[in-house]
Amino acid sequence: MGENSRAEQYFHMLLDDTSLDQSAHVLAHNNIGGVYDNQGDYEKALKSYEKSLEIQLISLPPNHPDIATTYNNIGSVYRHQGDYEKALKSYEKSLEIQLISLPPNHPDIATTYNNIGSVYRHQGDYEKALKSYEKDLEISLISLPPNHPSIATTYNNIGSVYKNQGDYEKGLKYYEKDLEISLISLPPNHPDIATTYNNIGLVYNNEGDYEKGLKYYEKDLEISLISLPPNHPSIATTYNNIGSVYNNQDDYEKALKSYEKSLEISLISLPPNHPSIATTYNNIGSVYHNQGDYEKALKSYEKSLEISLISLPPNHPSIATTYNNIGSVYHNQGDYEKALKSYEKSLEISLISLPPNHPDIATTYNNIGLVYNNQGDYEKALESYEKTLSIVRRTLPLAHPSRRLIESAVTAVREKLSK
């Protein structure tokens, strides 16, 4: 019997013991919820936490710190399910109680700021996310030992904000700070170490260093398969990321196999409209797209868009990415009008939700340039390509393949205009 199963059995035994008082039952419900949460069984986790809260609201003063803890736990379940609005509401209830009932630099307040930051990050509001994470870090550095795992988690989350903003250098710097602490303070197969390896892999993948990216993803997968249940959402995420490396390396068979493993796990472990499922459909679409199977690609992208429009804020960067991909299918099919319409939707969202030099904005300008180039409108094509090149020169390494391609495109269009 695994550790989680033994823990679950023990806490259920406590609940069956009628001689115990309400506080023991609350603790048991919360702990069972934690077991289910770690297993990725979010419905059962939520049910346990809500039972705990029900008892607490009757038996404790309204601003008791334990009530704040339970609101925090409920918020984390909603966050894992992708219901960011409900998650934020629960975290804010938790914070409201903590600011009344706890000292200002208490670690629990830091944890809640961290959780609020994670909601904003998943919603694509990176400024608010960074602000919350920095509040968390400020408190944690005062109240915790220097190598505490919670500080590592915060460095990891700050790194993820910078990565999502396209600042890969800063992202990597914070991930390495996280890893340094985690390797000292956690067991070697702890899931948090796997998460950090995954995030370092993401940076290298985005920078075009696919071999290093794959190396870190495989380290992540090795730990996750030991430390997590087989259908845990984190394993789905790792398969998804491994698929992205193979896709970038043009190994479409391996990419599709990895994405399908990810989707299989996600459909078991997550709600049907979870943003992670949308991401995987988007990635499957990109494989079909790269293979030239435009019908299947469009079908997958449209599934991704359908879920994203339900589960994410209207200006979320992931929606921009999907519009961009749909535009690319129409472009490859020669439907330049529909392609341009999709690219412009993508650009409109990206300019609202991302920093001005984000690589995704460069990609969309480049795609708009391609449409104008194919239509023979070389002046507009050059204008878009130059916007792309301006961003790329600030954000990508000299050797990145995308940078060389864009420089060649600018040269080719200038030659056409000079004739």
mmCIF file of C-alpha atoms in Angstrom, residues 96-392:
data_model
loop_
_atom_site.group_PDB
_atom_site.id
_atom_site.type_symbol
_atom_site.label_atom_id
_atom_site.label_comp_id
_atom_site.label_asym_id
_atom_site.label_seq_id
_atom_site.Cartn_x
_atom_site.Cartn_y
_atom_site.Cartn_z
ATOM 1 C CA GLU A 96 -8.854 38.748 4.434
ATOM 2 C CA ILE A 97 -9.005 36.520 7.540
ATOM 3 C CA GLN A 98 -5.220 36.123 7.782
ATOM 4 C CA LEU A 99 -4.535 39.872 7.682
ATOM 5 C CA ILE A 100 -6.845 40.252 10.698
ATOM 6 C CA SER A 101 -5.791 37.208 12.711
ATOM 7 C CA LEU A 102 -2.063 36.690 12.036
ATOM 8 C CA PRO A 103 1.147 38.743 12.473
ATOM 9 C CA PRO A 104 1.995 40.715 9.269
ATOM 10 C CA ASN A 105 5.003 38.528 8.347
ATOM 11 C CA HIS A 106 3.407 35.155 9.042
ATOM 12 C CA PRO A 107 4.364 32.426 6.495
ATOM 13 C CA ASP A 108 0.678 31.577 5.899
ATOM 14 C CA ILE A 109 0.110 35.088 4.524
ATOM 15 C CA ALA A 110 3.070 34.569 2.184
ATOM 16 C CA THR A 111 1.501 31.294 0.990
ATOM 17 C CA THR A 112 -1.780 33.025 0.192
ATOM 18 C CA TYR A 113 -0.040 35.805 -1.762
ATOM 19 C CA ASN A 114 1.763 33.052 -3.673
ATOM 20 C CA ASN A 115 -1.525 31.322 -4.483
ATOM 21 C CA ILE A 116 -3.152 34.568 -5.606
ATOM 22 C CA GLY A 117 -0.125 35.188 -7.827
ATOM 23 C CA SER A 118 -0.569 31.767 -9.415
ATOM 24 C CA VAL A 119 -4.181 32.559 -10.326
ATOM 25 C CA TYR A 120 -3.176 35.838 -11.977
ATOM 26 C CA ARG A 121 -0.348 34.063 -13.835
ATOM 27 C CA HIS A 122 -2.716 31.418 -15.217
ATOM 28 C CA GLN A 123 -5.114 34.199 -16.237
ATOM 29 C CA GLY A 124 -2.285 35.888 -18.137
ATOM 30 C CA ASP A 125 -2.175 38.948 -15.836
ATOM 31 C CA TYR A 126 1.584 38.844 -15.334
ATOM 32 C CA GLU A 127 1.952 42.246 -13.651
ATOM 33 C CA LYS A 128 -0.476 41.350 -10.860
ATOM 34 C CA ALA A 129 1.086 37.890 -10.601
ATOM 35 C CA LEU A 130 4.579 39.317 -10.138
ATOM 36 C CA LYS A 131 3.342 41.813 -7.557
ATOM 37 C CA SER A 132 1.731 39.005 -5.496
ATOM 38 C CA TYR A 133 4.774 36.726 -5.774
ATOM 39 C CA GLU A 134 7.075 39.548 -4.655
ATOM 40 C CA LYS A 135 4.895 40.151 -1.571
ATOM 41 C CA ASP A 136 5.157 36.435 -0.851
ATOM 42 C CA LEU A 137 8.955 36.477 -1.266
ATOM 43 C CA GLU A 138 9.365 39.554 0.935
ATOM 44 C CA ILE A 139 7.530 37.870 3.824
ATOM 45 C CA SER A 140 9.135 34.449 3.284
ATOM 46 C CA LEU A 141 12.695 35.816 3.375
ATOM 47 C CA ILE A 142 11.925 37.390 6.770
ATOM 48 C CA SER A 143 9.977 34.541 8.342
ATOM 49 C CA LEU A 144 11.560 31.336 6.985
ATOM 50 C CA PRO A 145 15.039 29.736 6.949
ATOM 51 C CA PRO A 146 17.019 30.641 3.770
ATOM 52 C CA ASN A 147 16.720 27.139 2.251
ATOM 53 C CA HIS A 148 13.036 26.585 3.010
ATOM 54 C CA PRO A 149 11.101 24.807 0.203
ATOM 55 C CA SER A 150 8.468 27.588 0.173
ATOM 56 C CA ILE A 151 11.121 30.102 -0.875
ATOM 57 C CA ALA A 152 12.134 27.732 -3.676
ATOM 58 C CA THR A 153 8.492 27.562 -4.814
ATOM 59 C CA THR A 154 8.257 31.344 -4.936
ATOM 60 C CA TYR A 155 11.460 31.651 -6.965
ATOM 61 C CA ASN A 156 9.976 29.053 -9.327
ATOM 62 C CA ASN A 157 6.770 31.036 -9.722
ATOM 63 C CA ILE A 158 8.588 34.321 -10.324
ATOM 64 C CA GLY A 159 10.647 32.499 -12.952
ATOM 65 C CA SER A 160 7.433 31.345 -14.626
ATOM 66 C CA VAL A 161 6.145 34.918 -14.883
ATOM 67 C CA TYR A 162 9.346 36.053 -16.596
ATOM 68 C CA LYS A 163 9.235 32.990 -18.878
ATOM 69 C CA ASN A 164 5.632 33.738 -19.825
ATOM 70 C CA GLN A 165 6.637 37.337 -20.564
ATOM 71 C CA GLY A 166 9.345 36.043 -22.895
ATOM 72 C CA ASP A 167 12.239 37.079 -20.623
ATOM 73 C CA TYR A 168 13.946 33.677 -20.681
ATOM 74 C CA GLU A 169 17.188 34.888 -19.106
ATOM 75 C CA LYS A 170 15.436 36.094 -15.941
ATOM 76 C CA GLY A 171 13.171 33.051 -15.978
ATOM 77 C CA LEU A 172 16.161 30.698 -15.994
ATOM 78 C CA LYS A 173 17.886 32.696 -13.238
ATOM 79 C CA TYR A 174 14.922 32.237 -10.877
ATOM 80 C CA TYR A 175 14.432 28.565 -11.785
ATOM 81 C CA GLU A 176 18.084 27.896 -10.950
ATOM 82 C CA LYS A 177 17.663 29.631 -7.564
ATOM 83 C CA ASP A 178 14.657 27.394 -6.969
ATOM 84 C CA LEU A 179 16.538 24.232 -7.973
ATOM 85 C CA GLU A 180 19.522 25.078 -5.754
ATOM 86 C CA ILE A 181 17.278 25.306 -2.665
ATOM 87 C CA SER A 182 15.082 22.331 -3.606
ATOM 88 C CA LEU A 183 18.026 19.956 -4.043
ATOM 89 C CA ILE A 184 19.175 20.854 -0.503
ATOM 90 C CA SER A 185 15.818 20.853 1.259
ATOM 91 C CA LEU A 186 13.714 18.155 -0.453
ATOM 92 C CA PRO A 187 14.018 14.386 -1.054
ATOM 93 C CA PRO A 188 15.582 13.611 -4.482
ATOM 94 C CA ASN A 189 12.298 12.371 -6.011
ATOM 95 C CA HIS A 190 10.061 15.158 -4.720
ATOM 96 C CA PRO A 191 7.450 16.384 -7.255
ATOM 97 C CA ASP A 192 8.561 20.020 -6.763
ATOM 98 C CA ILE A 193 12.015 19.141 -8.121
ATOM 99 C CA ALA A 194 10.304 17.550 -11.123
ATOM 100 C CA THR A 195 8.330 20.779 -11.668
ATOM 101 C CA THR A 196 11.512 22.842 -11.645
ATOM 102 C CA TYR A 197 13.234 20.543 -14.138
ATOM 103 C CA ASN A 198 10.128 20.904 -16.314
ATOM 104 C CA ASN A 199 10.280 24.695 -16.167
ATOM 105 C CA ILE A 200 13.996 24.809 -16.983
ATOM 106 C CA GLY A 201 13.184 22.557 -19.940
ATOM 107 C CA LEU A 202 10.533 25.042 -21.074
ATOM 108 C CA VAL A 203 13.077 27.870 -21.140
ATOM 109 C CA TYR A 204 15.576 25.891 -23.228
ATOM 110 C CA ASN A 205 12.803 24.711 -25.561
ATOM 111 C CA ASN A 206 11.597 28.290 -26.078
ATOM 112 C CA GLU A 207 15.175 29.432 -26.733
ATOM 113 C CA GLY A 208 15.512 26.768 -29.429
ATOM 114 C CA ASP A 209 17.919 24.525 -27.486
ATOM 115 C CA TYR A 210 15.775 21.420 -27.946
ATOM 116 C CA GLU A 211 18.339 18.884 -26.730
ATOM 117 C CA LYS A 212 18.686 20.603 -23.357
ATOM 118 C CA GLY A 213 14.919 21.069 -23.212
ATOM 119 C CA LEU A 214 14.333 17.346 -23.729
ATOM 120 C CA LYS A 215 17.005 16.443 -21.168
ATOM 121 C CA TYR A 216 15.240 18.432 -18.442
ATOM 122 C CA TYR A 217 11.772 17.172 -19.402
ATOM 123 C CA GLU A 218 13.018 13.594 -19.140
ATOM 124 C CA LYS A 219 14.448 14.307 -15.669
ATOM 125 C CA ASP A 220 11.028 15.681 -14.728
ATOM 126 C CA LEU A 221 9.211 12.621 -16.121
ATOM 127 C CA GLU A 222 11.548 10.188 -14.362
ATOM 128 C CA ILE A 223 10.763 11.745 -10.960
ATOM 129 C CA SER A 224 7.045 12.237 -11.662
ATOM 130 C CA LEU A 225 6.484 8.592 -12.625
ATOM 131 C CA ILE A 226 7.991 7.553 -9.276
ATOM 132 C CA SER A 227 6.354 10.151 -7.039
ATOM 133 C CA LEU A 228 2.883 10.734 -8.529
ATOM 134 C CA PRO A 229 -0.164 8.586 -9.410
ATOM 135 C CA PRO A 230 -0.081 7.405 -13.074
ATOM 136 C CA ASN A 231 -2.934 9.711 -14.173
ATOM 137 C CA HIS A 232 -1.732 12.835 -12.372
ATOM 138 C CA PRO A 233 -2.174 16.075 -14.397
ATOM 139 C CA SER A 234 1.517 16.966 -13.913
ATOM 140 C CA ILE A 235 2.528 13.847 -15.853
ATOM 141 C CA ALA A 236 0.174 14.923 -18.642
ATOM 142 C CA THR A 237 1.905 18.320 -18.703
ATOM 143 C CA THR A 238 5.325 16.699 -19.006
ATOM 144 C CA TYR A 239 4.253 14.437 -21.875
ATOM 145 C CA ASN A 240 2.822 17.541 -23.527
ATOM 146 C CA ASN A 241 6.145 19.370 -23.201
ATOM 147 C CA ILE A 242 8.154 16.391 -24.467
ATOM 148 C CA GLY A 243 5.819 16.352 -27.458
ATOM 149 C CA SER A 244 6.632 20.019 -28.098
ATOM 150 C CA VAL A 245 10.362 19.268 -28.310
ATOM 151 C CA TYR A 246 9.775 16.464 -30.817
ATOM 152 C CA ASN A 247 7.427 18.733 -32.773
ATOM 153 C CA ASN A 248 10.096 21.460 -32.899
ATOM 154 C CA GLN A 249 12.623 18.835 -34.060
ATOM 155 C CA ASP A 250 10.192 17.750 -36.835
ATOM 156 C CA ASP A 251 9.807 14.268 -35.320
ATOM 157 C CA TYR A 252 6.037 14.339 -35.740
ATOM 158 C CA GLU A 253 5.394 10.681 -34.980
ATOM 159 C CA LYS A 254 7.010 10.933 -31.522
ATOM 160 C CA ALA A 255 5.384 14.323 -30.946
ATOM 161 C CA LEU A 256 1.887 13.009 -31.659
ATOM 162 C CA LYS A 257 2.472 9.964 -29.458
ATOM 163 C CA SER A 258 3.505 12.191 -26.527
ATOM 164 C CA TYR A 259 0.606 14.609 -27.025
ATOM 165 C CA GLU A 260 -1.882 11.735 -27.162
ATOM 166 C CA LYS A 261 -0.507 10.335 -23.878
ATOM 167 C CA SER A 262 -0.956 13.787 -22.378
ATOM 168 C CA LEU A 263 -4.528 14.066 -23.665
ATOM 169 C CA GLU A 264 -5.440 10.579 -22.445
ATOM 170 C CA ILE A 265 -4.353 11.438 -18.877
ATOM 171 C CA SER A 266 -5.905 14.926 -18.949
ATOM 172 C CA LEU A 267 -9.321 13.652 -20.058
ATOM 173 C CA ILE A 268 -9.323 11.282 -17.063
ATOM 174 C CA SER A 269 -7.947 13.654 -14.431
ATOM 175 C CA LEU A 270 -9.238 17.124 -15.359
ATOM 176 C CA PRO A 271 -12.630 18.771 -15.967
ATOM 177 C CA PRO A 272 -13.633 18.696 -19.680
ATOM 178 C CA ASN A 273 -13.086 22.449 -20.180
ATOM 179 C CA HIS A 274 -9.736 22.705 -18.388
ATOM 180 C CA PRO A 275 -7.221 25.036 -20.114
ATOM 181 C CA SER A 276 -4.584 22.267 -20.149
ATOM 182 C CA ILE A 277 -6.831 20.160 -22.394
ATOM 183 C CA ALA A 278 -7.155 23.145 -24.724
ATOM 184 C CA THR A 279 -3.345 23.407 -24.818
ATOM 185 C CA THR A 280 -2.982 19.746 -25.768
ATOM 186 C CA TYR A 281 -5.588 19.978 -28.550
ATOM 187 C CA ASN A 282 -3.702 23.019 -29.804
ATOM 188 C CA ASN A 283 -0.447 21.068 -29.825
ATOM 189 C CA ILE A 284 -1.989 18.056 -31.562
ATOM 190 C CA GLY A 285 -3.280 20.503 -34.154
ATOM 191 C CA SER A 286 0.245 21.814 -34.679
ATOM 192 C CA VAL A 287 1.530 18.290 -35.473
ATOM 193 C CA TYR A 288 -1.189 17.739 -38.080
ATOM 194 C CA HIS A 289 -0.484 21.232 -39.375
ATOM 195 C CA ASN A 290 3.231 20.479 -39.765
ATOM 196 C CA GLN A 291 2.360 17.199 -41.509
ATOM 197 C CA GLY A 292 0.173 19.097 -43.981
ATOM 198 C CA ASP A 293 -3.095 17.555 -42.745
ATOM 199 C CA TYR A 294 -4.910 20.889 -42.561
ATOM 200 C CA GLU A 295 -8.407 19.505 -41.952
ATOM 201 C CA LYS A 296 -7.334 17.600 -38.834
ATOM 202 C CA ALA A 297 -5.228 20.560 -37.728
ATOM 203 C CA LEU A 298 -8.142 22.974 -38.001
ATOM 204 C CA LYS A 299 -10.439 20.564 -36.160
ATOM 205 C CA SER A 300 -7.971 20.314 -33.240
ATOM 206 C CA TYR A 301 -7.345 24.071 -33.127
ATOM 207 C CA GLU A 302 -11.091 24.743 -33.061
ATOM 208 C CA LYS A 303 -11.520 22.319 -30.128
ATOM 209 C CA SER A 304 -8.750 24.190 -28.350
ATOM 210 C CA LEU A 305 -10.384 27.550 -29.055
ATOM 211 C CA GLU A 306 -13.815 26.340 -27.939
ATOM 212 C CA ILE A 307 -12.457 25.269 -24.527
ATOM 213 C CA SER A 308 -10.246 28.349 -24.128
ATOM 214 C CA LEU A 309 -13.112 30.773 -24.760
ATOM 215 C CA ILE A 310 -15.052 29.066 -21.947
ATOM 216 C CA SER A 311 -12.243 28.640 -19.429
ATOM 217 C CA LEU A 312 -9.959 31.665 -19.896
ATOM 218 C CA PRO A 313 -10.327 35.465 -19.808
ATOM 219 C CA PRO A 314 -11.085 36.894 -23.307
ATOM 220 C CA ASN A 315 -7.623 38.467 -23.698
ATOM 221 C CA HIS A 316 -5.579 35.499 -22.485
ATOM 222 C CA PRO A 317 -2.341 34.882 -24.452
ATOM 223 C CA SER A 318 -3.320 31.231 -25.102
ATOM 224 C CA ILE A 319 -6.363 32.397 -27.075
ATOM 225 C CA ALA A 320 -4.074 34.613 -29.149
ATOM 226 C CA THR A 321 -1.846 31.592 -29.846
ATOM 227 C CA THR A 322 -4.795 29.527 -31.057
ATOM 228 C CA TYR A 323 -6.072 32.299 -33.353
ATOM 229 C CA ASN A 324 -2.542 32.542 -34.731
ATOM 230 C CA ASN A 325 -2.484 28.805 -35.421
ATOM 231 C CA ILE A 326 -5.906 28.850 -37.078
ATOM 232 C CA GLY A 327 -4.637 31.697 -39.245
ATOM 233 C CA SER A 328 -1.656 29.576 -40.285
ATOM 234 C CA VAL A 329 -3.945 26.763 -41.472
ATOM 235 C CA TYR A 330 -5.997 29.159 -43.605
ATOM 236 C CA HIS A 331 -2.761 30.659 -44.895
ATOM 237 C CA ASN A 332 -1.443 27.249 -45.952
ATOM 238 C CA GLN A 333 -4.777 26.508 -47.629
ATOM 239 C CA GLY A 334 -4.411 29.742 -49.621
ATOM 240 C CA ASP A 335 -7.340 31.476 -47.896
ATOM 241 C CA TYR A 336 -5.460 34.705 -47.196
ATOM 242 C CA GLU A 337 -8.514 36.707 -46.171
ATOM 243 C CA LYS A 338 -9.440 34.291 -43.347
ATOM 244 C CA ALA A 339 -5.774 33.946 -42.405
ATOM 245 C CA LEU A 340 -5.326 37.697 -42.025
ATOM 246 C CA LYS A 341 -8.523 37.971 -39.987
ATOM 247 C CA SER A 342 -7.298 35.293 -37.540
ATOM 248 C CA TYR A 343 -3.798 36.784 -37.302
ATOM 249 C CA GLU A 344 -5.236 40.223 -36.545
ATOM 250 C CA LYS A 345 -7.386 38.750 -33.742
ATOM 251 C CA SER A 346 -4.256 37.119 -32.358
ATOM 252 C CA LEU A 347 -2.275 40.366 -32.559
ATOM 253 C CA GLU A 348 -5.055 42.396 -30.942
ATOM 254 C CA ILE A 349 -5.084 40.097 -27.887
ATOM 255 C CA SER A 350 -1.287 39.794 -27.684
ATOM 256 C CA LEU A 351 -0.756 43.568 -27.702
ATOM 257 C CA ILE A 352 -3.108 43.832 -24.706
ATOM 258 C CA SER A 353 -1.877 40.845 -22.707
ATOM 259 C CA LEU A 354 1.862 40.560 -23.413
ATOM 260 C CA PRO A 355 4.925 42.822 -23.075
ATOM 261 C CA PRO A 356 5.678 44.708 -26.344
ATOM 262 C CA ASN A 357 8.783 42.615 -27.114
ATOM 263 C CA HIS A 358 7.268 39.198 -26.463
ATOM 264 C CA PRO A 359 8.302 36.521 -29.019
ATOM 265 C CA ASP A 360 4.643 35.598 -29.664
ATOM 266 C CA ILE A 361 3.985 39.129 -30.946
ATOM 267 C CA ALA A 362 6.980 38.747 -33.249
ATOM 268 C CA THR A 363 5.533 35.461 -34.558
ATOM 269 C CA THR A 364 2.193 37.084 -35.375
ATOM 270 C CA TYR A 365 3.776 40.089 -37.116
ATOM 271 C CA ASN A 366 5.841 37.606 -39.128
ATOM 272 C CA ASN A 367 2.729 35.664 -40.132
ATOM 273 C CA ILE A 368 0.917 38.841 -41.166
ATOM 274 C CA GLY A 369 3.993 39.704 -43.234
ATOM 275 C CA LEU A 370 3.831 36.296 -44.921
ATOM 276 C CA VAL A 371 0.208 36.890 -45.979
ATOM 277 C CA TYR A 372 0.999 40.299 -47.482
ATOM 278 C CA ASN A 373 4.069 38.831 -49.183
ATOM 279 C CA ASN A 374 1.981 36.061 -50.769
ATOM 280 C CA GLN A 375 -0.601 38.646 -51.866
ATOM 281 C CA GLY A 376 2.175 40.687 -53.511
ATOM 282 C CA ASP A 377 1.772 43.642 -51.124
ATOM 283 C CA TYR A 378 5.497 43.934 -50.413
ATOM 284 C CA GLU A 379 5.372 47.292 -48.619
ATOM 285 C CA LYS A 380 2.984 45.972 -45.965
ATOM 286 C CA ALA A 381 4.952 42.725 -45.827
ATOM 287 C CA LEU A 382 8.192 44.625 -45.152
ATOM 288 C CA GLU A 383 6.510 46.718 -42.456
ATOM 289 C CA SER A 384 5.378 43.567 -40.618
ATOM 290 C CA TYR A 385 8.698 41.756 -41.081
ATOM 291 C CA GLU A 386 10.642 44.731 -39.708
ATOM 292 C CA LYS A 387 8.429 44.785 -36.610
ATOM 293 C CA THR A 388 9.191 41.090 -36.212
ATOM 294 C CA LEU A 389 12.925 41.586 -36.629
ATOM 295 C CA SER A 390 12.979 44.453 -34.126
ATOM 296 C CA ILE A 391 11.531 42.166 -31.427
ATOM 297 C CA VAL A 392 13.585 39.116 -32.362
#
